[in-house]
Amino acid sequence: MDSPGASPQAGASAVAPLADTDPKVYRRRWIILGVLITSLMAIVLDNTVLNVALKTIAEPVAGLGASQSQLEWAINSYTLVFAGLLFTFGVVGDRVGRKRMLMGGLAAFGFFSLVTAYAQTPDQLVWARAAMGLAAAAVMPQTLSIISNVFDPAERPRAIGIWAVAVGIGVAIGPIVGGLLLAHFWWGSVFLINVPFTAVSVAAIALMVPESKNPNPGRIDYVGVLASITGLVLVVYGIIQGGDKGSWVHPDVLGPIVIGAAVLAFFAWYEARIRYPSLDVRLFRDPRLSSAIAALSLVFFGMMGALFFLSFYLQSVRGYTPLKAGAFSLAFAVAQMLTAPRSPALVRRFGAKAVVSTGLLLVTVALISYQLLGLATPVAVLAVAFFIQGAGMGLVMPPATEAVMSVVPRERAGAGSALTNTARQVSGALGVAVLGSVLAQVYRSQLSPHLPNLPAAARDAATGSITASQAVAAKLGPAGQELARFADSSFVHAMHITTLISAAITLLGALVVMRWMPGRATAARPVPATGAAAAAPAVVPAAEPVLAGEAPHVGAASVNGEASPGRTAVPHGAASRNGRGAADGVAGHGGSAAMGG
């Protein structure tokens, strides 16, 4: 007899649907994935579409006259609120319904995008972006949660791989979309485009996506949410102040950083001692999860920091239009499209450790290659570097994301999704803050010796950013040409220093993965039977070892031959929790049918 929800070919297929999945939902699962990816695209694009508009927003006439620190806050106000609320909205979605939360979040994101598009001052832009981050936090965790509840564990790595490819492509094409819009409209159009996009997405979700909840949701951790946001904002504020002040030992720099670090330490201590934490720090005991989170965090740290200063390099130093500058990210997108879909097959063959560490090493090579960029370097050099970086990202994101989601129980998929997205957003915010501050400080120290003849007010303005330096040079007429040349060379030098720091960070990530991410299993060990099944054979067949980075089949041994954390090894022929026989006689996690034992 076919298991519930099975397709007509289920008996002949190696993939069986989850036992509690509705047959109609199972048949349209790939369409649902397409709707989720389309809905997510506006959120992902917004992470990078702003980068290509930074120079325009910094201009006093065409933009808002924002300083470099205000531009950093325009990026980080979004990412910090986004990251700080992801866990909360993951739990809320598990409680009230993921579909409902997804639709509400998208509607709010469209509304706040409209508000952001018509901001009149840099401060208004920063606050409006923070509101967009709040809405985005309600959207992002629901997508992976729904995927985890629609797809069978055997198909889930492929679905998550496609999801990760879409995220990577969205990150890559954001600058292209921004460049196209800025070529024809004002800077606010990069946010206004979200309004019709989210409206269509809400309608598609209402028609196609099923509702799902956690039958035993946890309580909302208000203390943890407040502590995480407060700690992150204080740390990032101190880091950005370090770039503005030109010194890292100033009280306005060290004070917020120390207090923020103390708050985050309290957050970690508190989360380990409550029943329903925002961030279950106990999950990090699993080396597969902790090393995967480290890989995601460090690769996004380097990527977001690099995108921040490369936008200024292309537009301010090389003089490219926003559209031409954004076109370089095509190489990034193409590389991800080539490597990310192939990463699951590479993981099956070589193991997640080899694939993820190789990806991080490729990103490191790309960041080091930015040392070759100068005032007149052929653009092909940058295109090749972007391609290598995109290929590395494509190898890191799918297996690292799947590694996290396979460790977290299915009913807590919202928490697992929030964990991966928080890692990306927090590390991206820190990348912009840390690398942006280093860039500002080195730039100021390089340019200041060339400004002794300028008035004090003009000197302070010129060292604020490359855009401000060029604005001052333009006011000086022919005499300002020398200042413009000094500004360009100072920026390139600062960029070289910053990219070396980025490369060191991603290299550290590769070493972490090599050291702690579980490798490929070689064989499965005997697993003792328990309970009523004691009379059944006590040895699980060793025909199919579990690979690190893939969801283990229930009843299979983990990479070290023991039961995988959070999952009970089930002997052949055991019944599932809901009393139904599972596919091939093996009980699935949470009563779900598992594929072959």
mmCIF file of C-alpha atoms in Angstrom, residues 77-304:
data_model
loop_
_atom_site.group_PDB
_atom_site.id
_atom_site.type_symbol
_atom_site.label_atom_id
_atom_site.label_comp_id
_atom_site.label_asym_id
_atom_site.label_seq_id
_atom_site.Cartn_x
_atom_site.Cartn_y
_atom_site.Cartn_z
ATOM 1 C CA SER A 77 20.522 49.703 9.984
ATOM 2 C CA TYR A 78 18.801 47.276 7.631
ATOM 3 C CA THR A 79 21.052 44.295 8.285
ATOM 4 C CA LEU A 80 21.236 44.712 12.068
ATOM 5 C CA VAL A 81 17.470 44.927 12.582
ATOM 6 C CA PHE A 82 17.076 42.118 10.068
ATOM 7 C CA ALA A 83 19.552 39.889 11.904
ATOM 8 C CA GLY A 84 18.326 40.799 15.389
ATOM 9 C CA LEU A 85 14.708 39.846 14.657
ATOM 10 C CA LEU A 86 15.200 36.758 12.495
ATOM 11 C CA PHE A 87 15.001 34.338 15.423
ATOM 12 C CA THR A 88 11.932 36.041 16.850
ATOM 13 C CA PHE A 89 10.052 35.978 13.568
ATOM 14 C CA GLY A 90 11.156 32.394 12.994
ATOM 15 C CA VAL A 91 9.470 31.438 16.280
ATOM 16 C CA VAL A 92 6.438 33.648 15.570
ATOM 17 C CA GLY A 93 6.062 32.025 12.147
ATOM 18 C CA ASP A 94 6.244 28.571 13.739
ATOM 19 C CA ARG A 95 3.486 29.688 16.133
ATOM 20 C CA VAL A 96 0.992 31.726 14.028
ATOM 21 C CA GLY A 97 1.663 30.129 10.639
ATOM 22 C CA ARG A 98 4.565 30.496 8.245
ATOM 23 C CA LYS A 99 2.438 31.383 5.231
ATOM 24 C CA ARG A 100 0.628 34.106 7.177
ATOM 25 C CA MET A 101 3.901 35.555 8.455
ATOM 26 C CA LEU A 102 5.432 35.435 4.982
ATOM 27 C CA MET A 103 2.547 37.357 3.417
ATOM 28 C CA GLY A 104 2.458 39.962 6.200
ATOM 29 C CA GLY A 105 6.204 40.493 6.034
ATOM 30 C CA LEU A 106 6.187 40.986 2.260
ATOM 31 C CA ALA A 107 3.331 43.499 2.454
ATOM 32 C CA ALA A 108 5.197 45.474 5.132
ATOM 33 C CA PHE A 109 8.420 45.311 3.110
ATOM 34 C CA GLY A 110 6.672 46.837 0.111
ATOM 35 C CA PHE A 111 5.212 49.657 2.222
ATOM 36 C CA PHE A 112 8.505 50.558 3.926
ATOM 37 C CA SER A 113 10.287 50.416 0.551
ATOM 38 C CA LEU A 114 7.898 53.135 -0.613
ATOM 39 C CA VAL A 115 8.752 55.231 2.452
ATOM 40 C CA THR A 116 12.497 54.735 1.892
ATOM 41 C CA ALA A 117 12.295 55.782 -1.755
ATOM 42 C CA TYR A 118 11.083 59.253 -0.742
ATOM 43 C CA ALA A 119 13.444 59.893 2.198
ATOM 44 C CA GLN A 120 14.557 63.535 2.254
ATOM 45 C CA THR A 121 17.600 63.337 4.562
ATOM 46 C CA PRO A 122 20.280 60.744 5.365
ATOM 47 C CA ASP A 123 18.746 60.209 8.813
ATOM 48 C CA GLN A 124 15.342 59.498 7.303
ATOM 49 C CA LEU A 125 16.987 57.023 4.954
ATOM 50 C CA VAL A 126 18.671 55.213 7.854
ATOM 51 C CA TRP A 127 15.442 54.882 9.860
ATOM 52 C CA ALA A 128 13.392 53.826 6.851
ATOM 53 C CA ARG A 129 15.967 51.183 6.034
ATOM 54 C CA ALA A 130 15.728 49.885 9.598
ATOM 55 C CA ALA A 131 11.961 49.481 9.110
ATOM 56 C CA MET A 132 12.633 47.561 5.897
ATOM 57 C CA GLY A 133 14.946 45.281 7.871
ATOM 58 C CA LEU A 134 12.151 44.554 10.348
ATOM 59 C CA ALA A 135 9.816 43.500 7.519
ATOM 60 C CA ALA A 136 12.529 41.444 5.816
ATOM 61 C CA ALA A 137 13.123 39.547 9.065
ATOM 62 C CA ALA A 138 9.507 38.380 8.935
ATOM 63 C CA VAL A 139 10.011 37.010 5.410
ATOM 64 C CA MET A 140 13.381 35.283 5.243
ATOM 65 C CA PRO A 141 13.062 32.481 7.871
ATOM 66 C CA GLN A 142 9.662 31.386 6.562
ATOM 67 C CA THR A 143 11.036 30.417 3.138
ATOM 68 C CA LEU A 144 13.448 27.763 4.396
ATOM 69 C CA SER A 145 10.885 26.611 6.984
ATOM 70 C CA ILE A 146 8.297 25.961 4.274
ATOM 71 C CA ILE A 147 10.886 24.190 2.107
ATOM 72 C CA SER A 148 11.782 21.910 5.030
ATOM 73 C CA ASN A 149 8.108 21.040 5.534
ATOM 74 C CA VAL A 150 7.248 20.512 1.858
ATOM 75 C CA PHE A 151 10.239 18.470 0.682
ATOM 76 C CA ASP A 152 11.272 14.987 1.684
ATOM 77 C CA PRO A 153 14.692 14.754 3.379
ATOM 78 C CA ALA A 154 16.067 13.065 0.263
ATOM 79 C CA GLU A 155 15.008 15.949 -1.994
ATOM 80 C CA ARG A 156 15.644 18.695 0.531
ATOM 81 C CA PRO A 157 19.372 19.147 -0.256
ATOM 82 C CA ARG A 158 18.506 19.790 -3.907
ATOM 83 C CA ALA A 159 15.701 22.214 -3.006
ATOM 84 C CA ILE A 160 17.911 24.081 -0.541
ATOM 85 C CA GLY A 161 20.668 24.122 -3.151
ATOM 86 C CA ILE A 162 18.322 25.818 -5.631
ATOM 87 C CA TRP A 163 17.245 28.239 -2.892
ATOM 88 C CA ALA A 164 20.882 29.059 -2.119
ATOM 89 C CA VAL A 165 21.615 29.585 -5.825
ATOM 90 C CA ALA A 166 18.718 32.038 -6.009
ATOM 91 C CA VAL A 167 20.035 33.922 -2.956
ATOM 92 C CA GLY A 168 23.487 34.122 -4.507
ATOM 93 C CA ILE A 169 22.162 35.266 -7.871
ATOM 94 C CA GLY A 170 19.984 37.861 -6.171
ATOM 95 C CA VAL A 171 23.029 39.203 -4.354
ATOM 96 C CA ALA A 172 24.947 39.309 -7.636
ATOM 97 C CA ILE A 173 22.330 40.941 -9.874
ATOM 98 C CA GLY A 174 21.379 43.581 -7.309
ATOM 99 C CA PRO A 175 24.031 46.018 -8.605
ATOM 100 C CA ILE A 176 22.892 45.432 -12.206
ATOM 101 C CA VAL A 177 19.270 46.194 -11.347
ATOM 102 C CA GLY A 178 20.381 49.274 -9.411
ATOM 103 C CA GLY A 179 22.526 50.431 -12.313
ATOM 104 C CA LEU A 180 19.667 50.083 -14.791
ATOM 105 C CA LEU A 181 17.325 52.065 -12.571
ATOM 106 C CA LEU A 182 19.857 54.818 -11.844
ATOM 107 C CA ALA A 183 20.535 55.180 -15.564
ATOM 108 C CA HIS A 184 16.939 56.309 -16.083
ATOM 109 C CA PHE A 185 15.491 57.383 -12.712
ATOM 110 C CA TRP A 186 16.452 58.965 -9.393
ATOM 111 C CA TRP A 187 18.119 57.069 -6.548
ATOM 112 C CA GLY A 188 14.821 56.258 -4.810
ATOM 113 C CA SER A 189 13.825 53.991 -7.699
ATOM 114 C CA VAL A 190 16.100 51.244 -6.347
ATOM 115 C CA PHE A 191 13.622 50.896 -3.457
ATOM 116 C CA LEU A 192 10.412 51.775 -5.314
ATOM 117 C CA ILE A 193 10.772 48.706 -7.531
ATOM 118 C CA ASN A 194 10.042 46.530 -4.485
ATOM 119 C CA VAL A 195 6.428 47.712 -4.276
ATOM 120 C CA PRO A 196 4.924 45.924 -7.324
ATOM 121 C CA PHE A 197 7.281 42.987 -6.797
ATOM 122 C CA THR A 198 5.999 42.302 -3.269
ATOM 123 C CA ALA A 199 2.350 42.803 -4.291
ATOM 124 C CA VAL A 200 2.589 40.077 -6.946
ATOM 125 C CA SER A 201 4.446 37.791 -4.528
ATOM 126 C CA VAL A 202 1.752 38.091 -1.854
ATOM 127 C CA ALA A 203 -0.909 37.059 -4.383
ATOM 128 C CA ALA A 204 1.136 34.059 -5.562
ATOM 129 C CA ILE A 205 1.758 32.880 -1.991
ATOM 130 C CA ALA A 206 -1.944 33.125 -1.159
ATOM 131 C CA LEU A 207 -2.768 30.831 -4.087
ATOM 132 C CA MET A 208 0.044 28.286 -4.012
ATOM 133 C CA VAL A 209 1.837 27.981 -0.660
ATOM 134 C CA PRO A 210 0.417 25.721 2.078
ATOM 135 C CA GLU A 211 0.145 26.823 5.684
ATOM 136 C CA SER A 212 2.260 25.080 8.307
ATOM 137 C CA LYS A 213 2.971 25.527 12.022
ATOM 138 C CA ASN A 214 5.034 23.985 14.771
ATOM 139 C CA PRO A 215 2.634 21.861 16.849
ATOM 140 C CA ASN A 216 4.633 22.712 19.954
ATOM 141 C CA PRO A 217 5.953 26.263 19.444
ATOM 142 C CA GLY A 218 8.161 27.931 22.003
ATOM 143 C CA ARG A 219 7.671 31.238 23.754
ATOM 144 C CA ILE A 220 9.075 34.464 22.369
ATOM 145 C CA ASP A 221 12.355 35.356 24.033
ATOM 146 C CA TYR A 222 11.933 39.124 24.506
ATOM 147 C CA VAL A 223 15.027 39.508 26.668
ATOM 148 C CA GLY A 224 17.176 37.695 24.129
ATOM 149 C CA VAL A 225 15.845 39.744 21.223
ATOM 150 C CA LEU A 226 16.487 43.038 23.010
ATOM 151 C CA ALA A 227 19.961 41.966 24.138
ATOM 152 C CA SER A 228 21.020 40.741 20.692
ATOM 153 C CA ILE A 229 19.944 43.919 18.885
ATOM 154 C CA THR A 230 21.408 46.192 21.568
ATOM 155 C CA GLY A 231 24.734 44.378 21.621
ATOM 156 C CA LEU A 232 25.089 44.281 17.841
ATOM 157 C CA VAL A 233 24.157 47.932 17.360
ATOM 158 C CA LEU A 234 26.634 49.075 20.024
ATOM 159 C CA VAL A 235 29.488 47.015 18.563
ATOM 160 C CA VAL A 236 28.828 48.192 15.013
ATOM 161 C CA TYR A 237 28.403 51.796 16.197
ATOM 162 C CA GLY A 238 31.790 51.685 17.912
ATOM 163 C CA ILE A 239 33.453 50.179 14.837
ATOM 164 C CA ILE A 240 32.021 52.821 12.511
ATOM 165 C CA GLN A 241 33.051 55.531 14.971
ATOM 166 C CA GLY A 242 36.595 54.179 14.767
ATOM 167 C CA GLY A 243 36.639 54.957 11.058
ATOM 168 C CA ASP A 244 35.176 58.433 11.621
ATOM 169 C CA LYS A 245 37.488 59.369 14.486
ATOM 170 C CA GLY A 246 40.609 58.019 12.814
ATOM 171 C CA SER A 247 41.570 56.289 16.062
ATOM 172 C CA TRP A 248 40.549 53.024 17.705
ATOM 173 C CA VAL A 249 41.515 54.088 21.228
ATOM 174 C CA HIS A 250 39.021 56.936 21.501
ATOM 175 C CA PRO A 251 36.397 56.608 24.308
ATOM 176 C CA ASP A 252 33.605 57.009 21.735
ATOM 177 C CA VAL A 253 35.004 53.943 19.981
ATOM 178 C CA LEU A 254 36.065 51.619 22.784
ATOM 179 C CA GLY A 255 33.093 52.418 25.034
ATOM 180 C CA PRO A 256 30.327 51.172 22.701
ATOM 181 C CA ILE A 257 32.410 48.187 21.583
ATOM 182 C CA VAL A 258 33.138 47.036 25.160
ATOM 183 C CA ILE A 259 29.560 47.565 26.341
ATOM 184 C CA GLY A 260 28.167 45.873 23.227
ATOM 185 C CA ALA A 261 30.480 42.886 23.689
ATOM 186 C CA ALA A 262 29.375 42.596 27.319
ATOM 187 C CA VAL A 263 25.712 42.638 26.273
ATOM 188 C CA LEU A 264 26.365 39.939 23.674
ATOM 189 C CA ALA A 265 28.190 37.845 26.290
ATOM 190 C CA PHE A 266 25.127 38.178 28.554
ATOM 191 C CA PHE A 267 22.948 37.177 25.581
ATOM 192 C CA ALA A 268 24.940 33.961 25.034
ATOM 193 C CA TRP A 269 24.863 33.160 28.793
ATOM 194 C CA TYR A 270 21.126 33.830 29.028
ATOM 195 C CA GLU A 271 20.235 31.822 25.914
ATOM 196 C CA ALA A 272 21.979 28.737 27.304
ATOM 197 C CA ARG A 273 19.781 28.792 30.422
ATOM 198 C CA ILE A 274 16.214 29.285 29.204
ATOM 199 C CA ARG A 275 13.778 26.767 27.769
ATOM 200 C CA TYR A 276 12.792 28.691 24.632
ATOM 201 C CA PRO A 277 15.854 30.673 23.529
ATOM 202 C CA SER A 278 15.988 32.938 20.481
ATOM 203 C CA LEU A 279 19.318 31.345 19.682
ATOM 204 C CA ASP A 280 19.771 27.805 20.963
ATOM 205 C CA VAL A 281 23.512 27.959 21.612
ATOM 206 C CA ARG A 282 23.444 24.248 22.468
ATOM 207 C CA LEU A 283 23.104 23.526 18.745
ATOM 208 C CA PHE A 284 26.663 24.721 18.273
ATOM 209 C CA ARG A 285 27.904 21.596 20.042
ATOM 210 C CA ASP A 286 27.365 19.813 16.735
ATOM 211 C CA PRO A 287 30.570 20.415 14.726
ATOM 212 C CA ARG A 288 28.692 20.127 11.431
ATOM 213 C CA LEU A 289 26.437 23.041 12.344
ATOM 214 C CA SER A 290 29.058 25.225 14.013
ATOM 215 C CA SER A 291 31.592 24.846 11.193
ATOM 216 C CA ALA A 292 28.896 25.503 8.567
ATOM 217 C CA ILE A 293 27.802 28.676 10.371
ATOM 218 C CA ALA A 294 31.440 29.790 10.559
ATOM 219 C CA ALA A 295 31.832 29.220 6.818
ATOM 220 C CA LEU A 296 28.706 31.231 5.967
ATOM 221 C CA SER A 297 29.650 34.021 8.358
ATOM 222 C CA LEU A 298 33.219 34.502 7.209
ATOM 223 C CA VAL A 299 32.475 34.285 3.489
ATOM 224 C CA PHE A 300 29.727 36.928 3.797
ATOM 225 C CA PHE A 301 31.970 39.109 5.951
ATOM 226 C CA GLY A 302 34.490 39.276 3.134
ATOM 227 C CA MET A 303 31.912 39.570 0.354
ATOM 228 C CA MET A 304 29.786 42.420 1.758
#
